Short mmCIF file of C-alpha atoms and ligand atoms in Angstrom, two decimals:
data_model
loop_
_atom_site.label_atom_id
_atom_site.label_comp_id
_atom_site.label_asym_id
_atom_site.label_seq_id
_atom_site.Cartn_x
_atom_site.Cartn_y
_atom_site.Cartn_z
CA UNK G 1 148.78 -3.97 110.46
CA UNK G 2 150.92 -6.82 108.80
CA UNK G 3 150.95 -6.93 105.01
CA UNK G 4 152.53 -10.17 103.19
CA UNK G 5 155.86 -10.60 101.94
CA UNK G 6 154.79 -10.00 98.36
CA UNK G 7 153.33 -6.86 99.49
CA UNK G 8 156.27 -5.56 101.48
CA UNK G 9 158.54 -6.88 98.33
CA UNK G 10 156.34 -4.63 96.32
CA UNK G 11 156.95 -1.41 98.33
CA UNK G 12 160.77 -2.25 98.62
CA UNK G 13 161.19 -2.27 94.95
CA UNK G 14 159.39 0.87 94.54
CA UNK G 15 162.59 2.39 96.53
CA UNK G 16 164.97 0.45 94.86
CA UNK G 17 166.16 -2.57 96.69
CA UNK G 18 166.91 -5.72 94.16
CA UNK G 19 164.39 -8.18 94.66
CA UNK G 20 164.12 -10.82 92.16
CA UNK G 21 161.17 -11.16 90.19
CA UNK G 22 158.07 -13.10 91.05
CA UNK G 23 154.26 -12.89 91.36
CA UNK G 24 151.39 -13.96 93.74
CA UNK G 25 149.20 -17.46 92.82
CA UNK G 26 145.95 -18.55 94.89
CA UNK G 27 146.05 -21.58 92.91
CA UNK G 28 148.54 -24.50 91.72
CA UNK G 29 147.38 -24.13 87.93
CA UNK G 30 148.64 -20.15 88.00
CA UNK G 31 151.76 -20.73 90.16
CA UNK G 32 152.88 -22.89 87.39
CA UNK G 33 151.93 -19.88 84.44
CA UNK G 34 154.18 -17.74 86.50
CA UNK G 35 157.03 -20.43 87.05
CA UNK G 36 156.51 -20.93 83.31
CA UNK G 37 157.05 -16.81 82.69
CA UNK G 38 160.43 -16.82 84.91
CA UNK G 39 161.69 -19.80 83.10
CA UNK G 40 164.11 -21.09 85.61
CA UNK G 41 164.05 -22.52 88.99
CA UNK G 42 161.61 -21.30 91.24
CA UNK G 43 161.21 -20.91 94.81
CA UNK G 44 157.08 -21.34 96.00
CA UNK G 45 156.63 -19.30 99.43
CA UNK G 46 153.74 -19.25 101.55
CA UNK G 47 151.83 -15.79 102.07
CA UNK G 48 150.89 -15.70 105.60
CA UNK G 49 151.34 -13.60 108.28
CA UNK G 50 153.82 -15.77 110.34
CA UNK G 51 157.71 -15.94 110.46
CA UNK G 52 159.55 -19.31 110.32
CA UNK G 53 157.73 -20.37 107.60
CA UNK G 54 161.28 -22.01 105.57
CA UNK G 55 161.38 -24.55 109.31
CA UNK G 56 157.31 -24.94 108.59
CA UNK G 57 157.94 -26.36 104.80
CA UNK G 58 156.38 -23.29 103.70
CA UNK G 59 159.48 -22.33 101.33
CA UNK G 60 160.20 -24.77 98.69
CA UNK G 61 162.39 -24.63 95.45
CA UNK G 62 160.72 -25.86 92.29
CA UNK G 63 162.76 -26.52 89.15
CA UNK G 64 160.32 -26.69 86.76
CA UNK G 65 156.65 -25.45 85.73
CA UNK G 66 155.28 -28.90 86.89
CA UNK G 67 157.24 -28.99 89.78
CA UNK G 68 155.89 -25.61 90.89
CA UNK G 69 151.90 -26.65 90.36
CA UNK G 70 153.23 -29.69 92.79
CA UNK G 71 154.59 -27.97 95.10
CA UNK G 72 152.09 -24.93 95.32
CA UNK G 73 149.45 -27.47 95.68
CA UNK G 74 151.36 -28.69 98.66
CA UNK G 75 151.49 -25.14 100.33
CA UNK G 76 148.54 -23.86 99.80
CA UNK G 77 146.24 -24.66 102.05
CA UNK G 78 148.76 -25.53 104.67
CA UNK G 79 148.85 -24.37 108.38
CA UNK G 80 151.85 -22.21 109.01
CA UNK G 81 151.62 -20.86 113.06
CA UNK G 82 147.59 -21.60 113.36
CA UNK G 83 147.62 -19.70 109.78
CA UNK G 84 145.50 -20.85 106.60
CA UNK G 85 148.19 -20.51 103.77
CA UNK G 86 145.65 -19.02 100.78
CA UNK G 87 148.43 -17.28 98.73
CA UNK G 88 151.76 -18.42 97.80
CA UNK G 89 154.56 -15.96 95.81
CA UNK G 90 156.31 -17.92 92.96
CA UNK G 91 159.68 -16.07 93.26
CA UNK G 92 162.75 -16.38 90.79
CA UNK G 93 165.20 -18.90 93.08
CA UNK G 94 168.98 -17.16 93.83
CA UNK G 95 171.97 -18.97 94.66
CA UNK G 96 172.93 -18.44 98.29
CA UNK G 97 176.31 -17.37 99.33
CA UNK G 98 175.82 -15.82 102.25
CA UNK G 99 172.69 -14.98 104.65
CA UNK G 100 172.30 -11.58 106.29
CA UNK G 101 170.11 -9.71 108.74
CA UNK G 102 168.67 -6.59 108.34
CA UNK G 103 165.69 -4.87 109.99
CA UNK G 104 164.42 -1.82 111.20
CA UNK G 105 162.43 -1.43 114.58
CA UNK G 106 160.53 1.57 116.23
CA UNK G 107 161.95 1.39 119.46
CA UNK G 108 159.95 2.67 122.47
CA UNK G 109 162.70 3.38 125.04
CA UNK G 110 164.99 5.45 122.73
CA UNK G 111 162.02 6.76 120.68
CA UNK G 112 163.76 6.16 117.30
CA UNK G 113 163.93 3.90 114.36
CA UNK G 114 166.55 1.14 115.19
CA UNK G 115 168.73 -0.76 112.89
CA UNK G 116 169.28 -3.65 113.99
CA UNK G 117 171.97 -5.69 111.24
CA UNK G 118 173.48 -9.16 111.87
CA UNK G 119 175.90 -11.09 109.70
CA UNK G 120 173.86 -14.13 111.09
CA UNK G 121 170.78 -14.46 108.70
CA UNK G 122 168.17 -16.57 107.17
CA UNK G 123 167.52 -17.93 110.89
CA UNK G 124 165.14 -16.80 113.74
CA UNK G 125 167.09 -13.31 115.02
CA UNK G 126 166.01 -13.29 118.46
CA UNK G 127 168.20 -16.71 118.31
CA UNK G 128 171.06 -14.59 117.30
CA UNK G 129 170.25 -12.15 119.80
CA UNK G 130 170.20 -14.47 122.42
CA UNK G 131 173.21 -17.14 121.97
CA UNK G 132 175.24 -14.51 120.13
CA UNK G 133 174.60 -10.86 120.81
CA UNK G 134 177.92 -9.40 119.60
CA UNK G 135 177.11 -10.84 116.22
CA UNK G 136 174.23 -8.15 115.75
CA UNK G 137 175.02 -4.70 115.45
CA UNK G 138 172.03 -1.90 117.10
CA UNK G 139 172.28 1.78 115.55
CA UNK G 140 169.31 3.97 116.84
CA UNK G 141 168.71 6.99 114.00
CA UNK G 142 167.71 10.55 114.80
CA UNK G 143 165.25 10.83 112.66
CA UNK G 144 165.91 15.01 112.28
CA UNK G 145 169.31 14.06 110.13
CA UNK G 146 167.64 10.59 108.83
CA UNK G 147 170.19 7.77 107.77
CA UNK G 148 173.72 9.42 107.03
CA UNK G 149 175.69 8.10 104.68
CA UNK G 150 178.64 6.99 106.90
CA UNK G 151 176.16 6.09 109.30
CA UNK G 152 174.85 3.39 106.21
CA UNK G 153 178.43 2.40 105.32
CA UNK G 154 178.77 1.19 109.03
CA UNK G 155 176.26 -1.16 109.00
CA UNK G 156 177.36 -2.08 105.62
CA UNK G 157 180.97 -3.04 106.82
CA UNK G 158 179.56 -4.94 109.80
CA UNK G 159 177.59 -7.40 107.36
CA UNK G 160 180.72 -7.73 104.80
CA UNK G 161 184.46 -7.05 104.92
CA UNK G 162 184.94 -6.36 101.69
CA UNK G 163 183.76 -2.72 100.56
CA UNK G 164 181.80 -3.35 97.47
CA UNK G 165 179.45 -5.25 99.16
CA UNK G 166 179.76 -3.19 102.10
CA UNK G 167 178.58 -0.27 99.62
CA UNK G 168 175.80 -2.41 98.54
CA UNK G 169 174.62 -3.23 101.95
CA UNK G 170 174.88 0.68 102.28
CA UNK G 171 172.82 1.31 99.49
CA UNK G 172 169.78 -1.28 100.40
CA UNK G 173 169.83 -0.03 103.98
CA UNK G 174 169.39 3.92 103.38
CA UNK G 175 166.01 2.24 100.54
CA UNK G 176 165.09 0.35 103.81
CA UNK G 177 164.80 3.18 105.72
CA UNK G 178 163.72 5.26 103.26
CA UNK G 179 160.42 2.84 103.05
CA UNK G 180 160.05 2.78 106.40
CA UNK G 181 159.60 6.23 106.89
CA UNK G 182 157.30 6.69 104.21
CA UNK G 183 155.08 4.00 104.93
CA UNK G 184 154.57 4.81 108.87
CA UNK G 185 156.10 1.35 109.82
CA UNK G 186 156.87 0.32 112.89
CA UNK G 187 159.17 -2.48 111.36
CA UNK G 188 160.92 -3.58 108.23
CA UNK G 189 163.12 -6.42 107.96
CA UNK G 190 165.18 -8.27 105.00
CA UNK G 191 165.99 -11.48 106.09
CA UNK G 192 167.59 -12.97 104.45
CA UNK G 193 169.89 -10.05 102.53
CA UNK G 194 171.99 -12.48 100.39
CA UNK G 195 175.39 -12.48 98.43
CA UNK G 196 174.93 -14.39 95.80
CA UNK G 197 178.05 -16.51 93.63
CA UNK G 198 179.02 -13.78 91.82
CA UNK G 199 178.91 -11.23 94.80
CA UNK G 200 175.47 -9.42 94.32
CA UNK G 201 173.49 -8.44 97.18
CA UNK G 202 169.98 -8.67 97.12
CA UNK G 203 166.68 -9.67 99.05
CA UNK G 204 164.89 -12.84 99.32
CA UNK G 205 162.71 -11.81 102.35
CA UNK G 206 160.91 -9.01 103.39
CA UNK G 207 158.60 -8.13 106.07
CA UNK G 208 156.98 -4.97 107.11
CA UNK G 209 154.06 -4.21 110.07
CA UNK G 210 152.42 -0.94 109.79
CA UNK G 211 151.40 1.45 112.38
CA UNK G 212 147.62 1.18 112.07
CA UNK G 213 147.30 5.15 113.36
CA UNK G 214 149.50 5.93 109.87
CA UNK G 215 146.64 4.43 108.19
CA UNK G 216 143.87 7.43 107.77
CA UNK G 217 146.97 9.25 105.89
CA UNK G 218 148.20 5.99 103.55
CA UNK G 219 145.00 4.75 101.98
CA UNK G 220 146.83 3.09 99.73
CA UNK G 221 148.92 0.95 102.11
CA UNK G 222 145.04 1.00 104.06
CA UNK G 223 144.36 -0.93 100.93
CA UNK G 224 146.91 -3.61 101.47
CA UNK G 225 144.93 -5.20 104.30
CA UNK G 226 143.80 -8.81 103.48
CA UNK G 227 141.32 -9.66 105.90
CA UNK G 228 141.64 -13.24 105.04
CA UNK G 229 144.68 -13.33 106.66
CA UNK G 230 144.04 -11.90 109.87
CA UNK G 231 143.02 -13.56 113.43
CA UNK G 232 139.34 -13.44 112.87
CA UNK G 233 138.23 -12.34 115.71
CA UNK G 234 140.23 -9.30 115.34
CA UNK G 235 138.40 -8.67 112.30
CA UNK G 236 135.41 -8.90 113.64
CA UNK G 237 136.43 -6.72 116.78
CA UNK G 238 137.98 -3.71 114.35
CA UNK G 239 134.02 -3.86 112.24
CA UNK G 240 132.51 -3.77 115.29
CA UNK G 241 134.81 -0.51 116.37
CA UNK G 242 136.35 -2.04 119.57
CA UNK G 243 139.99 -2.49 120.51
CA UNK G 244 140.44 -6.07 120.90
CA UNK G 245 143.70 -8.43 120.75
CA UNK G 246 143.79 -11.77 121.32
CA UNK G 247 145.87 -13.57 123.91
CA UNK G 248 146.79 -16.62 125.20
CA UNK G 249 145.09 -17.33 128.57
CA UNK G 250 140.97 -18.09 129.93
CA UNK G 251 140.13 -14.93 131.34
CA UNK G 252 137.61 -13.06 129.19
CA UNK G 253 138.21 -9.46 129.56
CA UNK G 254 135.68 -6.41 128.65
CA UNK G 255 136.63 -3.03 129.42
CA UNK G 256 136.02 0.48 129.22
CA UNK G 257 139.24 2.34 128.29
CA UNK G 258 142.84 1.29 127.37
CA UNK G 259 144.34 2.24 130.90
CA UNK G 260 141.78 0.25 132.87
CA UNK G 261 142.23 -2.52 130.52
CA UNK G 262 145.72 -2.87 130.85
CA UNK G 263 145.40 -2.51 134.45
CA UNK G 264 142.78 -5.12 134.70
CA UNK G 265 144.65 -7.42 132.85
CA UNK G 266 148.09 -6.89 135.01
CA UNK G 267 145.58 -7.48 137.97
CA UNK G 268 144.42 -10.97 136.42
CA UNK G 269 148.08 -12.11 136.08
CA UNK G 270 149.00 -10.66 139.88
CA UNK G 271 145.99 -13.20 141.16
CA UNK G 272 147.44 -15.84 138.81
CA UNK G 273 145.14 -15.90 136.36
CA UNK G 274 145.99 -15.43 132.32
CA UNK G 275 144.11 -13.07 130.06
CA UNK G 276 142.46 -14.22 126.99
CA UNK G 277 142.18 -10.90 125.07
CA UNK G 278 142.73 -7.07 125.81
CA UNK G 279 139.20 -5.76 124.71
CA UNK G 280 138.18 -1.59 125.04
CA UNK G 281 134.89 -0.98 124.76
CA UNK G 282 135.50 2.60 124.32
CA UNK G 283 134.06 5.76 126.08
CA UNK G 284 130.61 6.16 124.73
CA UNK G 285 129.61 2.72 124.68
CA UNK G 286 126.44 1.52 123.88
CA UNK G 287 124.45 -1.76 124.35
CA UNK G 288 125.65 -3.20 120.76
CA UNK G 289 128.93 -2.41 121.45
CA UNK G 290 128.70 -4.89 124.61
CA UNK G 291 126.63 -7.51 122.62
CA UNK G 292 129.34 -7.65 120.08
CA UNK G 293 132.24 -7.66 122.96
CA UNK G 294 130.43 -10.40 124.11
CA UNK G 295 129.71 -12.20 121.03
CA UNK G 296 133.50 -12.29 120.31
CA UNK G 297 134.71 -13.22 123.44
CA UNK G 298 132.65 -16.38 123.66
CA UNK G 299 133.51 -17.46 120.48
CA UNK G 300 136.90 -18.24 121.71
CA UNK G 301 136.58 -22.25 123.18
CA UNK G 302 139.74 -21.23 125.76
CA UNK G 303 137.39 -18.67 127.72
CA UNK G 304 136.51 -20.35 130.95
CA UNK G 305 135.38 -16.95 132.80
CA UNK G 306 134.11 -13.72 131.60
CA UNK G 307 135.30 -10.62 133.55
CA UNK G 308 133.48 -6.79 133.48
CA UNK G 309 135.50 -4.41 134.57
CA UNK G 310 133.10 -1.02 133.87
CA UNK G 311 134.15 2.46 135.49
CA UNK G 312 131.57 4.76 134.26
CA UNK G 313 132.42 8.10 133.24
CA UNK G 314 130.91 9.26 130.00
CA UNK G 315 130.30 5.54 129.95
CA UNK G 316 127.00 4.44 131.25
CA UNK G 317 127.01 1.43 133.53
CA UNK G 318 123.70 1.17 132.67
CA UNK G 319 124.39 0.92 129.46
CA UNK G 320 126.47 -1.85 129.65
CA UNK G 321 124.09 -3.61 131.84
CA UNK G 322 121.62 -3.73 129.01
CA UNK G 323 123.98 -4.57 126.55
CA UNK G 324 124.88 -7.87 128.88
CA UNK G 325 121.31 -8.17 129.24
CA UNK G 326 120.82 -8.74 125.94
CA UNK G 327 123.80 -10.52 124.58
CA UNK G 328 123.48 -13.14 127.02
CA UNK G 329 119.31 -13.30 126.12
CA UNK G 330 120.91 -14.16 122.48
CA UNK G 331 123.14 -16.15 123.53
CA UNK G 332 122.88 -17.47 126.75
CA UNK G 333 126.56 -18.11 128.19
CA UNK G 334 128.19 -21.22 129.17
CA UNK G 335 130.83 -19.49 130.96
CA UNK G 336 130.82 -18.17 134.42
CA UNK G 337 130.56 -13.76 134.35
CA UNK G 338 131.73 -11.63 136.57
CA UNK G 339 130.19 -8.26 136.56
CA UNK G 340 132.33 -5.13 138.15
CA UNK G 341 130.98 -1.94 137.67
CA UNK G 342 130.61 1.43 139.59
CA UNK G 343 130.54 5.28 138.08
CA UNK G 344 127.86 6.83 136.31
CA UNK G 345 124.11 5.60 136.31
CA UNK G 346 125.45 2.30 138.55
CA UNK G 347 122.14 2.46 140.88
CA UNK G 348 119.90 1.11 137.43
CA UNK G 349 122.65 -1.22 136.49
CA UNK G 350 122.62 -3.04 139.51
CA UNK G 351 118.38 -2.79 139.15
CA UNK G 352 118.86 -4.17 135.54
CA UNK G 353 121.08 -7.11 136.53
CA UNK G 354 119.56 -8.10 139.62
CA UNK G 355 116.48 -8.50 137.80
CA UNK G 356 117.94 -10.27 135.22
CA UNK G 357 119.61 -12.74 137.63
CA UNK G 358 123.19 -11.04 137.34
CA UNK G 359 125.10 -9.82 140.75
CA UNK G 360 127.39 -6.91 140.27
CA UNK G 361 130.63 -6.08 142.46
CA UNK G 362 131.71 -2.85 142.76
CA UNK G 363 135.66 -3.50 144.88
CA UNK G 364 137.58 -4.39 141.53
CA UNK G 365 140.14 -6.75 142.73
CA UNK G 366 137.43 -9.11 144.65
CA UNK G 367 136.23 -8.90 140.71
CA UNK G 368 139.85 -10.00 139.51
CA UNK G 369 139.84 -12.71 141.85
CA UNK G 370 136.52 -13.93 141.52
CA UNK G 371 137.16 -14.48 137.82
CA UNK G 372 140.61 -16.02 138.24
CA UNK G 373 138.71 -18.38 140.66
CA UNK G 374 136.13 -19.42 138.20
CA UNK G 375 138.81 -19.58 135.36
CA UNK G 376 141.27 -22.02 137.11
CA UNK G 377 138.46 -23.96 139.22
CA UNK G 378 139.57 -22.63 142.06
CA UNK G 379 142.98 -23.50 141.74
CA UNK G 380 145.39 -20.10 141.75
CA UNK G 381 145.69 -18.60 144.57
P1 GDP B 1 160.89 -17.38 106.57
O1 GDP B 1 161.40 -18.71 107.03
O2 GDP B 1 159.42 -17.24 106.82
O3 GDP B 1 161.66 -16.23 107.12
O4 GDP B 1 161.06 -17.36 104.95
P2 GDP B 1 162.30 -16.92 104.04
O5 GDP B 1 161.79 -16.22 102.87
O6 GDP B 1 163.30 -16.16 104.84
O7 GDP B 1 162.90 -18.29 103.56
C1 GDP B 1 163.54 -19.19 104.46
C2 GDP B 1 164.81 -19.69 103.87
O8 GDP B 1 164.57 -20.29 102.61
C3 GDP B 1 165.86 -18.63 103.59
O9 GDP B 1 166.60 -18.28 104.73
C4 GDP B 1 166.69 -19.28 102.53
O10 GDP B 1 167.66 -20.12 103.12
C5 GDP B 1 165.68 -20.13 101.77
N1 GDP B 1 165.34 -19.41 100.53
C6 GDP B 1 164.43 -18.42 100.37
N2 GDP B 1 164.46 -17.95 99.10
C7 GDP B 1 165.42 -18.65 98.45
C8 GDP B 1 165.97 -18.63 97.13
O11 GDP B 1 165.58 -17.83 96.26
N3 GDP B 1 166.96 -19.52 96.84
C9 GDP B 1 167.43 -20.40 97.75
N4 GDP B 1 168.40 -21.21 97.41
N5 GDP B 1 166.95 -20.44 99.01
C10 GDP B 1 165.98 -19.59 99.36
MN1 MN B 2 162.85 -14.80 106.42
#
């Protein structure tokens, strides 16, 4: 789960990392109340869910009340990244020294939290990472000792020469880690940490995605959600209780089970074809569960081909037979489907389809390919 900037600022303050004051506005009228409380140059920032919003025009400085209203009004309602801006954060401005990177990742391979630090803020850090890898430091943490101290002033002394800042740096990275443990994220990032004129160092930026398993155990950071923000079919998949994320490509994908889902969908890409979602049905699924797959997956204009991929277990096939059945006698489809199913109860799904004008496959990559077929007109291989 991502939570906003204004959220993430929230948490970081509660552990002690200088932020500088500000407050959230859905409309111009109250962004200018809040510049009017802060009482000196503002900067107006877009609340979405996206990086890259300062190259978008979502960041703007204001320098008076009037100016804010102006420029909120400007922002809000803006498209950041396919985004709907709804929110902006009216933040006290800083003056800008000097730009740093700081962020913490989960990383798979090592299984540890990962700092990863970079003199080279304020811009995009995979850019850093790319033209100029030595300018980013990576220190993996055992997470038995946490952050030592030394451990802290090393990063600290990467980002600044001179040890009072180094100390500060220090200071803000053990709170950043400190919040990430405690709020089950899976990243946290300041960017940018800035020096200001008269040497401070404090942060204008801050993101943090949570590990939606951590949620159960965090209500309140459950609470932080905001719907409004999110890709809504996403929504709509998590109310509906099915695994679903959405991707680029025209390959509608419903399966039964996280393994054969990722499966079918490296099959799609080895036959050429691009998947347009990963979508689990689950284990026990029922005929709703496959009317709402369905209903999702055709709401999406880039699906040119629907692909099954069903291997009953505790699964029914005939289950999800009906549930085509009747999703499609809702909604009739405009899309080509391809059905692939075979396990339990697959003699009365094939009976329900067949009747219902469906065919069924059972050999899953002549599924694979069928769909990539119908997806590119014929045209991958
Ligand atoms: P992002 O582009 O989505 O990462 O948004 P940021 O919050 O990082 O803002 C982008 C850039 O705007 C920063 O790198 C800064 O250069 C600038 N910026 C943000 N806050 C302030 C501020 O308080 N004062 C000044 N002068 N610039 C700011
Ligand atoms: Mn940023």
């Amino acid at each position: 789960m991502n939570i906003h900037e204004y959220q993430a600022k929230e948490i970081l303050r509660g552990f002690g990392v200088p932020i500088p004051p500000g407050d959230v506005a859905t409309t111009p009228a109250e962004a200018e109340q809040i510049a009017r409380r802060i009482g000196r140059t503002v900067v107006v920032k877009a609340q979405v869910h996206a990086g890259g919003r300062g190259k978008a025009g979502g960041v703007k400085l204001a320098k008076t009340p009037e100016e804010a209203r102006d420029v909120a009004s400007k922002i809000l309602g803006m498209q950041i990244k396919g985004l709907t801006v709804q929110k902006v954060l009216v933040t006290d401005a800083a003056e800008i020294a000097a730009e740093a990177y700081v962020g913490i990742i989960l990383d798979r391979a090592s299984k540890k939290p990962v700092f990863m630090v970079s003199p080279a803020g304020g811009i995009d850090i995979e850019e850093v990472a790319a033209k100029t890898p030595e300018k980013i430091m990576r220190l993996p943490i055992d997470t038995r000792y946490g952050l030592m101290p030394f451990q802290a002033m090393e990063l600290g002394f990467f980002l600044y020469p001179e040890a009072a800042k180094a100390r500060a740096a220090a200071k803000i990275m053990k709170q950043l880690y400190d919040a990430f443990m405690a709020n089950g994220a899976s990243l946290a990032e300041i960017n940018p940490l800035v020096v200001t004129p008269n040497g401070e160092v404090i942060a204008l930026d801050a993101k943090m995605s949570i590990d939606d398993n951590e949620l159960d155990r965090l209500p309140k950071i459950a609470a932080l959600r905001d719907e409004s923000a999110e890709e809504p079919s996403e929504v709509q998949a998590r109310n509906a209780n099915l695994t679903f994320i959405k991707l680029d490509g025209n390959v509608g994908c419903v399966v039964n089970g996280a393994g054969l889902a990722m499966a079918t969908m490296d099959l799609v890409k080895y036959y050429g074809g691009e998947p347009a979602n990963f979508l689990d049905i689950g284990g026990s699924s029922n005929p709703e569960k496959v009317v709402n797959a369905l209903k999702i997956i055709t709401a999406d204009p880039s699906v040119k081909a629907i692909l099954f991929n069903i291997f009953g277990g505790i699964t029914r096939t005939d289950d999800v037979a009906n549930g085509i059945v009747t999703a499609t006698k809702q909604n009739p489809l405009k899309v080509p489907i391809v059905i692939r199913l075979t396990g339990t109860n697959e003699e009365i799904a094939v009976k329900i389809l067949t009747e219902n004008g469906f065919s069924a496959m059972t050999d899953m990559d002549d599924a694979v390919q069928r769909a990539v077929q119908l997806a590119t007109g014929g045209k991958a291989a």
